[in-house]
Amino acid sequence: MRIPIFTAASLALAVLPCLAVPSYYVSRDNGCEHQVKESITPPHGWTKYAAAPPYHTITLRIALSQPHFSTLEQHLAEISDPDHPRYGAHLSAEEVDALAAPHSDSIRLVDEWLAGHGLKDSDIARSSSKDSLSFTVPVKLAEQMLDTEYNVWRHDDDEYILRTTRYSLPAKLHAHIELVQPTTIFARWKGLKSHLFYEDVEVQTKTLASPLMNVNNFNVVGGGILPAGRVDPNCNYTITLNCLRQMYNIEYTPQAIDQQRIGITGYLEQFANIEDLQSFYKMQRPDALGSDFEYFSVAGGINNQSIEAAGTEANLDVQYAFGLAHPIPGVYWSTAGRPPFQADIATVRNTNEPYQEWLDYMSSFPNPPAVISTSYGDAEQTVPRSYAVNVCRGFAKLTARGVSLIFASGDGGVGDGNPDPETQKCISNDGRNATRFSPLFPATCPYVTAVGGTNSYPEVAVYFSGGGFSNYFPRPAYQSQAVNQFLGKLGNTYQGLYNRFGRAIPDVAAQGRHYAIHSRGKWASIGGTSAAAPVFAAVISLINDARLAQGKSVLGFLNPALYKSAIPGLNDITEGNNPGCGTNGFSATDGWDPVTGLGTPDFLKLKDIYTNMP
């Protein structure tokens, strides 16, 4: 994409009052017809720091209205319902693009508006369905286009971003534009990793000092499928691939390995290190030694292979997803940029929101992996509703193509993603400043499968497992019966602290503590729902393989079949809770609960269920 050149003189003319400039300099909206499109109160923890540097460039992304999205939703409902004749008949990329395309009037009017501000077609990048477009302009021009004022905002954790709390659009464009970002989004998209979950010194010391952690003895931990479903007791202190095989009955040799792939997304300069992966394979999966993954760069993303740059989140994700699913091929995407804006103007950083960037890239990505796991998110209320809805629609487009999207549910219990209950900010962002449970997005999107956490064996809910109810998305029909049963038992407990009509998370769970990973040249113990998500993704990838070997389709959007047919293939977790916001949180119980969802996978049972579906 070419960045248009704007001189100081042309920018000065552009921001003068519309009646004071010659007509050929005035944008087509005249700068006088704007109406507020979106206005927010900045989330807690953010304060205005400084005015935005006027000539710093910013990449604006515009989402256009999608008049046929309800039709796409209907297709998705049919192809993901195991009782529907169309089950598994996933849509092609072209079919999805046709259903996601904006009206031609929307494209024309927005293009005219952009041209009026000096942007040429060659300056604009468009998604394959033309429902999203992006371009790079100086902040000064962005402010004039949106009738707003950008500022540098500082978070209590000493992070900086470039944002505004209100922006406007010409009145004639309101029906055609869903949102413009980055403007009002204050999410930090934290990796849901577990450097904080070396949970306590005693457990950490016991785990890391144990002879079982010595690389020479490492492969004896969880030595394989044990008789009668037994699990090696050492797995209570150290989770390995073999521990997961034992706990979840993963006894299967892939047969259709050339027919699908499993993917991991990487953000915030998290790099998946190949040297660490080989060291991990040497001790935990020797038959995978020498195998690699396919790497794709999104928006200039890199995958720095310096051992010092290895990311614990990225290493955790690829080692367990690809290790469990081997030899099914793996894919890793690195999306460039991170939200924090450096106060030093000479070293400013990208202010993009990574999910829109990645989704635009994926809209034209051929043959996407059948399963994709993501371990990033932030408190839902830090994300404008318009942004959450638009990104969620992007996920729906991918699932309609037959992709199972797996997201970690969060590491803050019922809180805001902060794993320390003492410092959680569970204050509503609606002007009331009331205490409110705070689920994480994108896990709350109804088109993804959210994964919570457990620990120990027999399994109990891990205390930090993110769970609760969305304040943005209504509860989808596929989970109504299971969730209503839980709410009936909950009664009036926590009334007013959560939205009892919202999309409920998590959907499922997996182990979330004491994972042994190899990172930056040494072994470490780590945990979080970011560990549970790639494990569940690997289980689904292996089930896909069994279906493909029978000539059937991959599973695609999982949730309708999970809640309708797959419950007998899940281990119901009935102990534990997820404290936060000054409460004990929700409790695990019989059936679905907002700590462990429907439960953890029993691979052999799930494989039988899914391979007997059409």
Coordinates of C-alpha atoms in Angstrom, one line a residue:
M1 CA 0.0 0.0 0.0
R2 CA 1.4 3.4 -1.0
I3 CA 1.4 6.0 1.8
P4 CA 0.1 9.3 0.3
I5 CA 2.3 12.3 0.5
F6 CA 0.8 15.3 2.3
T7 CA 2.6 18.5 2.5
A8 CA 2.3 20.9 5.5
A9 CA 0.6 23.4 3.2
S10 CA -2.0 21.0 2.0
L11 CA -2.7 19.8 5.5
A12 CA -3.1 23.4 6.7
L13 CA -5.6 24.1 4.0
A14 CA -7.5 20.9 4.8
V15 CA -8.1 21.8 8.4
L16 CA -9.2 25.4 7.9
P17 CA -13.0 26.1 8.3
C18 CA -14.8 24.9 5.3
L19 CA -16.0 28.4 4.2
A20 CA -12.5 29.8 4.4
V21 CA -10.9 27.7 1.7
P22 CA -11.4 27.5 -2.0
S23 CA -13.9 24.8 -3.0
Y24 CA -11.3 22.7 -4.7
Y25 CA -9.5 22.2 -1.4
V26 CA -12.6 21.3 0.6
S27 CA -13.4 17.6 1.2
R28 CA -16.6 16.4 -0.3
D29 CA -18.3 16.4 3.1
N30 CA -17.2 20.1 3.5
G31 CA -16.0 19.3 7.0
C32 CA -19.3 20.7 8.3
E33 CA -21.7 17.8 8.2
H34 CA -20.2 15.5 10.8
Q35 CA -22.2 13.7 13.4
V36 CA -20.8 11.7 16.3
K37 CA -20.3 8.1 15.3
E38 CA -18.9 6.8 18.5
S39 CA -18.1 8.2 22.0
I40 CA -16.7 6.4 25.0
T41 CA -15.4 6.9 28.5
P42 CA -11.8 5.8 28.6
P43 CA -11.4 2.5 30.6
H44 CA -10.0 2.6 34.1
G45 CA -6.3 2.9 34.3
W46 CA -5.9 5.2 31.3
T47 CA -5.1 8.9 31.5
K48 CA -4.5 11.6 28.9
Y49 CA -0.7 12.1 28.6
A50 CA 0.0 14.5 25.7
A51 CA -1.3 15.8 22.4
A52 CA -0.7 13.5 19.4
P53 CA 2.2 14.5 17.2
P54 CA 0.4 15.9 14.1
Y55 CA 2.7 14.4 11.4
H56 CA 3.0 10.9 13.0
T57 CA 1.2 8.6 10.5
I58 CA -1.6 6.3 11.5
T59 CA -3.2 3.5 9.6
L60 CA -7.0 3.9 9.7
R61 CA -9.2 0.9 9.1
I62 CA -12.8 1.3 8.0
A63 CA -15.4 -1.4 8.3
L64 CA -18.4 -1.1 5.9
S65 CA -21.9 -2.3 6.6
Q66 CA -22.7 -5.9 5.6
P67 CA -26.3 -6.0 4.5
H68 CA -26.3 -9.8 3.9
F69 CA -24.5 -10.9 7.1
S70 CA -27.7 -12.5 8.5
T71 CA -27.8 -14.8 5.5
L72 CA -24.2 -15.9 6.2
E73 CA -25.3 -16.6 9.8
Q74 CA -28.1 -18.8 8.5
H75 CA -25.7 -20.7 6.3
L76 CA -23.3 -21.1 9.3
A77 CA -26.1 -22.4 11.5
E78 CA -27.0 -25.1 9.0
I79 CA -23.6 -26.3 8.1
S80 CA -22.5 -26.6 11.8
D81 CA -25.7 -28.4 13.0
P82 CA -25.1 -32.2 13.0
D83 CA -28.8 -32.8 12.5
H84 CA -29.1 -30.6 9.4
P85 CA -28.7 -32.1 5.9
R86 CA -26.0 -29.5 5.1
Y87 CA -23.8 -30.4 8.0
G88 CA -20.1 -30.1 7.0
A89 CA -20.9 -28.4 3.7
H90 CA -18.5 -25.5 4.3
L91 CA -18.6 -22.5 2.1
S92 CA -15.9 -21.4 -0.3
A93 CA -14.0 -18.2 0.1
E94 CA -15.8 -16.8 -2.8
E95 CA -19.2 -17.7 -1.3
V96 CA -18.3 -16.0 2.0
D97 CA -17.0 -12.9 0.2
A98 CA -20.3 -12.6 -1.7
L99 CA -22.3 -12.8 1.6
A100 CA -20.0 -10.4 3.4
A101 CA -19.8 -7.8 0.6
P102 CA -21.1 -4.2 1.3
H103 CA -23.7 -2.6 -0.9
S104 CA -22.2 -0.9 -4.0
D105 CA -23.6 2.5 -2.7
S106 CA -21.5 2.1 0.4
I107 CA -18.3 1.5 -1.6
R108 CA -19.1 4.5 -3.9
L109 CA -19.9 7.0 -1.1
V110 CA -16.9 6.1 1.1
D111 CA -14.6 6.2 -1.9
E112 CA -15.9 9.7 -2.8
W113 CA -15.3 10.8 0.8
L114 CA -11.8 9.5 0.8
A115 CA -11.0 11.0 -2.6
G116 CA -12.2 14.3 -1.3
H117 CA -9.4 14.1 1.3
G118 CA -6.7 13.4 -1.3
L119 CA -6.6 9.6 -1.1
K120 CA -6.2 7.7 -4.4
D121 CA -7.4 4.2 -5.0
S122 CA -3.7 3.0 -4.9
D123 CA -3.4 4.4 -1.4
I124 CA -6.2 2.0 -0.1
A125 CA -5.9 -1.7 0.8
R126 CA -9.2 -3.6 0.7
S127 CA -10.2 -7.0 2.0
S128 CA -11.3 -9.6 -0.5
S129 CA -15.0 -8.9 0.1
K130 CA -14.4 -5.1 0.2
D131 CA -16.1 -4.9 3.6
S132 CA -12.9 -3.6 5.1
L133 CA -10.4 -1.0 3.8
S134 CA -7.3 0.7 5.3
F135 CA -5.0 3.6 4.5
T136 CA -2.2 5.5 6.2
V137 CA -2.4 9.3 6.8
P138 CA -0.9 11.8 9.1
V139 CA -2.6 12.2 12.5
K140 CA -3.5 15.8 11.6
L141 CA -5.5 14.7 8.5
A142 CA -7.1 11.8 10.4
E143 CA -8.3 14.3 13.0
Q144 CA -9.9 16.5 10.2
M145 CA -11.5 13.5 8.5
L146 CA -13.0 12.3 11.7
D147 CA -13.6 15.7 13.3
T148 CA -11.7 14.6 16.4
E149 CA -8.6 15.1 18.4
Y150 CA -6.1 12.3 19.0
N151 CA -4.0 12.1 22.2
V152 CA -1.3 9.9 23.6
W153 CA -2.9 8.0 26.5
R154 CA -0.9 6.5 29.4
H155 CA -1.8 3.3 31.3
D156 CA -1.1 2.8 34.9
D157 CA 1.3 0.1 33.8
D158 CA 3.3 2.7 31.9
E159 CA 2.1 1.8 28.4
Y160 CA 1.2 4.4 25.9
I161 CA -1.3 4.4 23.0
L162 CA -2.6 6.9 20.5
R163 CA -6.4 7.2 20.8
T164 CA -9.4 9.4 20.9
T165 CA -12.6 9.0 22.9
R166 CA -14.9 10.3 20.2
Y167 CA -15.0 10.6 16.5
S168 CA -17.5 11.8 13.9
L169 CA -18.4 11.1 10.3
P170 CA -20.4 12.9 7.6
A171 CA -24.1 12.1 8.3
K172 CA -24.5 10.6 4.9
L173 CA -21.9 7.9 5.7
H174 CA -23.3 6.7 9.0
A175 CA -25.5 4.0 7.5
H176 CA -22.6 2.8 5.4
I177 CA -19.7 2.7 7.9
E178 CA -19.8 0.4 10.9
L179 CA -16.6 1.7 12.5
V180 CA -13.2 3.4 12.1
Q181 CA -10.3 2.2 14.1
P182 CA -7.9 2.8 15.8
T183 CA -9.9 5.5 17.5
T184 CA -11.8 4.4 20.6
I185 CA -10.3 1.0 21.3
F186 CA -8.2 0.9 24.5
A187 CA -7.6 -2.9 24.6
R188 CA -4.0 -4.0 25.2
W189 CA -4.5 -7.5 23.8
K190 CA -2.4 -9.1 26.5
G191 CA -1.0 -12.5 25.9
L192 CA -2.9 -14.9 28.2
K193 CA 0.4 -16.5 29.2
S194 CA 1.6 -17.4 32.6
H195 CA 4.8 -15.8 33.7
L196 CA 2.7 -15.0 36.7
F197 CA 1.6 -18.6 37.1
Y198 CA 4.8 -20.0 38.5
E199 CA 2.0 -20.1 41.0
D200 CA 3.9 -20.1 44.3
V201 CA 7.5 -20.6 45.3
E202 CA 6.9 -24.0 46.8
V203 CA 5.2 -25.5 43.8
Q204 CA 7.7 -23.9 41.4
T205 CA 10.7 -25.1 43.3
K206 CA 9.3 -28.6 43.6
T207 CA 8.6 -28.8 39.9
L208 CA 11.8 -27.2 38.6
A209 CA 14.1 -28.9 41.1
S210 CA 12.6 -32.4 40.6
P211 CA 14.8 -35.0 38.9
L212 CA 11.9 -35.4 36.5
M213 CA 12.7 -31.9 35.1
N214 CA 16.3 -33.0 34.3
V215 CA 16.4 -33.3 30.5
N216 CA 18.1 -36.6 30.8
N217 CA 15.1 -38.1 32.6
F218 CA 12.4 -35.8 31.1
N219 CA 10.9 -38.3 28.8
V220 CA 10.0 -40.6 31.6
V221 CA 7.3 -38.2 32.9
G222 CA 4.0 -39.6 31.7
G223 CA 5.5 -42.5 29.7
G224 CA 2.5 -43.3 27.6
I225 CA -1.0 -44.6 27.8
L226 CA -1.2 -46.5 31.1
P227 CA -3.5 -49.5 31.8
A228 CA -7.1 -48.8 32.7
G229 CA -6.9 -45.1 32.1
R230 CA -4.3 -44.5 34.9
V231 CA -2.3 -41.3 34.9
D232 CA 1.2 -41.0 36.1
P233 CA 1.1 -39.2 39.5
N234 CA 4.1 -37.0 38.5
C235 CA 1.7 -35.3 36.1
N236 CA 0.3 -33.4 39.1
Y237 CA 3.6 -31.5 39.2
T238 CA 4.7 -31.4 35.6
I239 CA 2.5 -31.5 32.5
T240 CA 4.1 -33.1 29.4
L241 CA 2.7 -34.4 26.1
N242 CA 2.5 -37.8 27.5
C243 CA 0.6 -36.6 30.6
L244 CA -2.0 -35.0 28.2
R245 CA -2.2 -38.3 26.2
Q246 CA -2.9 -40.2 29.4
M247 CA -5.4 -37.7 30.9
Y248 CA -7.4 -37.3 27.6
N249 CA -7.0 -40.8 26.1
I250 CA -5.2 -39.5 23.1
E251 CA -4.3 -42.7 21.5
Y252 CA -4.3 -42.2 17.7
T253 CA -2.0 -42.2 14.7
P254 CA -2.9 -39.6 12.1
Q255 CA -3.8 -41.0 8.7
A256 CA -4.7 -38.1 6.5
I257 CA -1.9 -35.7 7.3
D258 CA -1.7 -34.0 3.9
Q259 CA -5.4 -32.9 4.0
Q260 CA -5.4 -30.3 6.8
R261 CA -3.1 -28.1 9.0
I262 CA -3.2 -26.7 12.5
G263 CA -2.5 -23.0 13.0
I264 CA -1.3 -20.7 15.8
T265 CA -1.6 -16.9 15.8
G266 CA 1.1 -14.7 17.2
Y267 CA 0.9 -11.1 18.2
L268 CA 2.8 -8.4 20.2
E269 CA 6.2 -9.5 18.9
Q270 CA 5.9 -13.0 20.3
F271 CA 8.3 -15.2 18.3
A272 CA 8.1 -19.0 18.0
N273 CA 11.7 -20.3 18.2
I274 CA 12.6 -23.3 16.1
E275 CA 15.7 -24.2 18.2
D276 CA 13.5 -24.3 21.3
L277 CA 11.0 -26.4 19.5
Q278 CA 13.6 -29.0 18.5
S279 CA 14.8 -29.2 22.1
F280 CA 11.2 -29.7 23.2
Y281 CA 10.8 -32.5 20.6
K282 CA 14.0 -34.1 21.6
M283 CA 12.7 -34.9 25.1
Q284 CA 9.0 -35.1 24.5
R285 CA 8.4 -36.0 20.9
P286 CA 11.5 -37.6 19.4
D287 CA 9.7 -38.8 16.3
A288 CA 9.0 -35.1 15.5
L289 CA 12.7 -34.1 15.6
G290 CA 13.6 -32.2 12.4
S291 CA 10.0 -31.2 11.6
D292 CA 9.2 -27.5 11.3
F293 CA 6.1 -25.3 10.8
E294 CA 5.1 -23.0 8.0
Y295 CA 5.5 -19.3 8.9
F296 CA 3.5 -16.4 7.4
S297 CA 4.1 -12.7 8.0
V298 CA 1.0 -10.5 8.4
A299 CA 1.5 -6.7 7.8
G300 CA 5.3 -7.0 8.0
G301 CA 5.4 -9.3 11.1
I302 CA 8.6 -11.2 11.7
N303 CA 9.6 -14.3 13.6
N304 CA 13.0 -13.4 15.1
Q305 CA 15.0 -16.6 15.7
S306 CA 17.4 -15.1 18.1
I307 CA 17.2 -17.3 21.2
E308 CA 17.0 -14.2 23.4
A309 CA 13.9 -13.1 21.5
A310 CA 12.0 -16.3 21.9
G311 CA 8.5 -15.7 23.3
T312 CA 7.1 -17.9 26.1
E313 CA 3.6 -17.5 24.8
A314 CA 4.6 -18.4 21.2
N315 CA 6.8 -21.3 22.4
L316 CA 4.0 -22.7 24.6
D317 CA 1.5 -22.6 21.8
V318 CA 3.5 -24.2 19.1
Q319 CA 5.2 -26.8 21.3
Y320 CA 2.0 -28.3 22.6
A321 CA -0.3 -27.7 19.6
F322 CA 2.2 -29.1 17.1
G323 CA 3.6 -31.6 19.5
L324 CA 0.3 -33.3 20.2
A325 CA -1.0 -33.1 16.6
H326 CA 2.2 -34.3 14.9
P327 CA 2.7 -35.1 12.1
I328 CA -0.2 -32.9 11.0
P329 CA 1.5 -29.8 9.5
G330 CA 1.6 -26.6 11.6
V331 CA 1.2 -23.0 10.6
Y332 CA 2.3 -19.9 12.6
W333 CA 1.3 -16.3 11.8
S334 CA 3.2 -13.3 13.2
T335 CA 1.1 -10.1 13.0
A336 CA 3.2 -7.0 13.1
G337 CA 2.9 -4.1 15.6
R338 CA 1.8 -3.7 19.1
P339 CA -0.7 -1.3 20.6
P340 CA 1.7 0.7 23.0
F341 CA 2.7 4.0 21.6
Q342 CA 6.1 5.2 22.7
A343 CA 6.1 8.7 24.2
D344 CA 9.4 9.4 22.3
I345 CA 8.1 10.5 19.0
A346 CA 11.3 9.4 17.3
T347 CA 10.5 5.8 18.2
V348 CA 6.8 5.6 17.8
R349 CA 5.3 2.2 17.2
N350 CA 2.4 0.8 15.3
T351 CA -1.1 1.6 16.7
N352 CA -3.0 -1.0 14.8
E353 CA -5.5 -3.4 16.4
P354 CA -4.2 -6.9 15.4
Y355 CA -7.4 -8.9 14.9
Q356 CA -8.7 -6.7 12.1
E357 CA -5.3 -6.8 10.5
W358 CA -5.1 -10.6 10.7
L359 CA -8.7 -11.1 9.6
D360 CA -8.2 -8.9 6.5
Y361 CA -5.2 -11.0 5.7
M362 CA -7.1 -14.3 6.2
S363 CA -10.0 -13.2 4.0
S364 CA -7.8 -14.0 1.0
F365 CA -5.7 -16.7 2.6
P366 CA -6.1 -19.9 0.5
N367 CA -6.9 -23.2 2.2
P368 CA -6.7 -21.9 5.8
P369 CA -5.8 -24.5 8.5
A370 CA -8.8 -26.4 9.7
V371 CA -8.0 -25.5 13.4
I372 CA -6.5 -22.2 14.6
S373 CA -5.7 -21.4 18.2
T374 CA -5.3 -17.9 19.8
S375 CA -4.2 -17.1 23.3
Y376 CA -4.6 -13.3 23.4
G377 CA -7.4 -11.1 24.6
D378 CA -8.5 -8.3 26.9
A379 CA -11.4 -7.2 29.1
E380 CA -14.5 -7.0 26.8
Q381 CA -15.3 -3.5 28.1
T382 CA -12.0 -2.1 26.8
V383 CA -13.2 -2.9 23.3
P384 CA -15.9 -0.7 21.7
R385 CA -19.0 -2.8 21.0
S386 CA -18.8 -1.9 17.3
Y387 CA -15.3 -3.2 17.1
A388 CA -16.1 -6.4 18.9
V389 CA -19.2 -7.1 16.7
N390 CA -17.2 -6.4 13.5
V391 CA -14.3 -8.6 14.5
C392 CA -16.7 -11.3 15.6
R393 CA -18.3 -11.2 12.2
G394 CA -14.8 -11.7 10.7
F395 CA -14.5 -14.9 12.8
A396 CA -17.9 -16.0 11.5
K397 CA -16.6 -15.6 7.9
L398 CA -13.6 -17.9 8.7
T399 CA -15.7 -20.6 10.5
A400 CA -18.1 -20.6 7.5
R401 CA -15.1 -21.8 5.5
G402 CA -14.7 -24.8 7.8
V403 CA -12.2 -23.4 10.3
S404 CA -12.5 -24.2 14.0
L405 CA -11.4 -21.1 16.0
I406 CA -10.1 -21.8 19.5
F407 CA -9.6 -19.0 22.0
A408 CA -8.3 -19.0 25.6
S409 CA -11.0 -17.8 28.0
G410 CA -8.7 -15.7 30.1
D411 CA -6.5 -15.9 33.3
G412 CA -8.4 -13.6 35.7
G413 CA -11.3 -15.7 36.9
V414 CA -14.4 -13.6 36.7
G415 CA -12.2 -10.5 36.7
D416 CA -10.7 -8.4 33.9
G417 CA -7.9 -10.7 32.9
N418 CA -5.5 -9.7 35.7
P419 CA -4.5 -12.9 37.4
D420 CA -4.0 -11.1 40.7
P421 CA -7.4 -10.8 42.4
E422 CA -6.1 -8.0 44.7
T423 CA -5.4 -5.6 41.8
Q424 CA -8.3 -6.4 39.5
K425 CA -10.3 -3.4 38.3
C426 CA -13.8 -4.8 38.1
I427 CA -15.5 -1.4 37.6
S428 CA -18.1 -1.0 34.9
N429 CA -17.2 1.4 32.1
D430 CA -20.8 2.6 31.6
G431 CA -20.6 5.7 33.7
R432 CA -21.9 4.0 36.9
N433 CA -18.5 2.9 38.2
A434 CA -20.2 -0.2 39.6
T435 CA -18.5 -3.5 40.4
R436 CA -19.1 -5.8 37.5
F437 CA -17.6 -9.1 36.4
S438 CA -15.5 -8.6 33.3
P439 CA -15.2 -11.4 30.7
L440 CA -12.6 -11.3 28.0
F441 CA -13.0 -10.7 24.3
P442 CA -12.5 -12.4 21.7
A443 CA -13.5 -15.4 23.8
T444 CA -17.0 -13.9 24.2
C445 CA -17.6 -14.0 20.5
P446 CA -20.3 -16.6 19.8
Y447 CA -18.5 -17.9 16.7
V448 CA -15.3 -19.1 18.5
T449 CA -14.8 -21.9 21.0
A450 CA -13.6 -20.6 24.4
V451 CA -11.3 -22.8 26.5
G452 CA -11.0 -22.6 30.3
G453 CA -8.5 -24.3 32.6
T454 CA -8.2 -27.2 35.0
N455 CA -5.4 -28.6 37.0
S456 CA -4.3 -31.8 38.9
Y457 CA -5.7 -35.3 38.3
P458 CA -8.5 -36.1 38.9
E459 CA -9.1 -32.7 37.4
V460 CA -10.6 -29.7 39.2
A461 CA -11.1 -26.2 37.9
V462 CA -8.0 -24.0 38.1
Y463 CA -8.6 -20.9 40.1
F464 CA -7.7 -18.4 37.3
S465 CA -9.9 -20.0 34.6
G466 CA -11.7 -17.1 32.9
G467 CA -15.4 -17.4 32.6
G468 CA -18.7 -15.5 32.7
F469 CA -21.2 -13.8 30.5
S470 CA -20.8 -11.3 27.7
N471 CA -22.2 -7.8 28.0
Y472 CA -22.1 -7.4 24.2
F473 CA -23.3 -10.7 22.7
P474 CA -26.6 -12.3 23.5
R475 CA -26.6 -16.0 24.4
P476 CA -26.7 -18.1 21.2
A477 CA -29.4 -20.7 20.9
Y478 CA -26.9 -23.6 20.7
Q479 CA -26.0 -23.1 24.4
S480 CA -29.3 -21.9 25.9
Q481 CA -30.3 -25.2 27.4
A482 CA -27.0 -26.0 29.1
V483 CA -26.5 -22.5 30.4
N484 CA -30.1 -22.1 31.6
Q485 CA -29.7 -25.3 33.7
F486 CA -26.7 -23.7 35.4
L487 CA -28.5 -20.4 36.0
G488 CA -31.4 -22.3 37.6
K489 CA -29.0 -23.7 40.2
L490 CA -27.2 -20.4 40.7
G491 CA -30.4 -18.5 41.5
N492 CA -29.9 -14.9 42.7
T493 CA -26.2 -15.3 43.6
Y494 CA -24.2 -12.4 42.0
Q495 CA -27.4 -10.8 40.7
G496 CA -26.4 -7.5 39.0
L497 CA -22.7 -8.5 38.7
Y498 CA -23.1 -10.2 35.3
N499 CA -25.4 -10.3 32.3
R500 CA -27.5 -13.5 32.7
F501 CA -28.7 -13.2 29.1
G502 CA -25.2 -13.0 27.6
R503 CA -23.0 -15.4 25.6
A504 CA -21.5 -17.7 28.2
I505 CA -17.9 -18.8 28.4
P506 CA -15.9 -21.0 28.4
D507 CA -17.3 -23.8 26.2
V508 CA -14.8 -26.4 27.2
A509 CA -11.5 -26.7 29.2
A510 CA -8.2 -28.5 29.4
Q511 CA -5.2 -28.6 31.8
G512 CA -3.9 -25.1 32.6
R513 CA -0.9 -25.5 35.0
H514 CA 2.7 -26.7 35.3
Y515 CA 3.4 -27.1 31.5
A516 CA 7.0 -27.9 30.8
I517 CA 8.1 -25.8 27.9
H518 CA 11.6 -25.1 26.4
S519 CA 12.1 -21.4 26.0
R520 CA 15.3 -19.3 25.5
G521 CA 17.4 -22.4 25.7
K522 CA 16.1 -23.9 29.0
W523 CA 13.2 -25.7 30.6
A524 CA 10.5 -23.7 32.4
S525 CA 7.2 -24.4 34.0
I526 CA 4.3 -22.3 32.7
G527 CA 0.5 -22.3 32.7
G528 CA -2.7 -20.5 31.9
T529 CA -5.7 -20.9 29.6
S530 CA -3.2 -20.1 26.9
A531 CA -1.9 -23.6 27.5
A532 CA -5.4 -25.2 27.5
A533 CA -6.4 -23.6 24.1
P534 CA -3.6 -25.1 21.9
V535 CA -4.2 -28.5 23.6
F536 CA -7.9 -28.5 22.8
A537 CA -7.0 -27.3 19.3
A538 CA -4.7 -30.3 18.8
V539 CA -7.5 -32.7 20.0
I540 CA -9.8 -31.3 17.3
S541 CA -7.1 -31.5 14.7
L542 CA -6.7 -35.2 15.4
I543 CA -10.5 -35.7 15.2
N544 CA -10.5 -33.9 11.9
D545 CA -7.9 -36.4 10.7
A546 CA -10.1 -39.3 11.6
R547 CA -13.0 -37.8 9.7
L548 CA -10.9 -37.0 6.7
A549 CA -9.6 -40.5 6.6
Q550 CA -13.3 -41.6 6.3
G551 CA -13.8 -39.1 3.4
K552 CA -15.8 -36.7 5.6
S553 CA -15.3 -33.0 6.1
V554 CA -13.4 -31.2 8.9
L555 CA -15.5 -30.1 11.8
G556 CA -15.5 -26.3 11.2
F557 CA -17.5 -24.3 13.7
L558 CA -17.6 -26.5 16.8
N559 CA -20.1 -25.1 19.2
P560 CA -23.5 -26.3 18.0
A561 CA -22.3 -29.9 17.8
L562 CA -20.4 -29.6 21.1
Y563 CA -23.6 -28.6 23.0
K564 CA -25.9 -30.9 21.0
S565 CA -24.0 -34.1 20.5
A566 CA -20.5 -34.1 22.1
I567 CA -21.3 -33.8 25.8
P568 CA -20.8 -37.6 26.4
G569 CA -17.3 -37.2 25.0
L570 CA -16.3 -34.6 27.6
N571 CA -15.2 -35.1 31.2
D572 CA -17.5 -33.0 33.4
I573 CA -15.5 -31.0 36.0
T574 CA -17.5 -30.5 39.2
E575 CA -14.9 -29.0 41.7
G576 CA -13.2 -25.7 41.9
N577 CA -14.1 -22.0 41.3
N578 CA -12.7 -18.9 39.6
P579 CA -12.5 -16.0 42.1
G580 CA -12.2 -12.4 41.2
C581 CA -13.7 -8.9 41.7
G582 CA -13.7 -9.5 45.4
T583 CA -15.9 -12.6 45.1
N584 CA -15.3 -16.4 45.1
G585 CA -16.5 -16.4 41.4
F586 CA -18.5 -19.1 39.9
S587 CA -18.3 -22.8 40.9
A588 CA -17.8 -25.8 38.8
T589 CA -20.8 -28.1 39.0
D590 CA -22.6 -30.9 37.2
G591 CA -23.1 -29.9 33.5
W592 CA -22.0 -26.7 31.9
D593 CA -20.5 -24.0 34.2
P594 CA -18.7 -20.7 33.7
V595 CA -15.4 -22.1 34.9
T596 CA -14.8 -25.2 32.9
G597 CA -17.7 -25.1 30.4
L598 CA -18.8 -28.6 29.3
G599 CA -15.6 -30.2 30.5
T600 CA -12.3 -31.6 29.2
P601 CA -11.9 -33.8 26.2
D602 CA -11.9 -37.6 26.2
F603 CA -10.4 -38.1 22.8
L604 CA -11.5 -41.7 22.1
K605 CA -15.1 -40.9 23.0
L606 CA -15.1 -37.7 21.0
K607 CA -13.6 -39.4 18.0
D608 CA -16.3 -42.0 18.1
I609 CA -19.0 -39.3 18.3
Y610 CA -17.7 -37.2 15.5
T611 CA -16.7 -39.9 13.1
N612 CA -20.3 -41.2 13.4
M613 CA -21.7 -37.9 12.3
P614 CA -22.3 -37.2 8.6

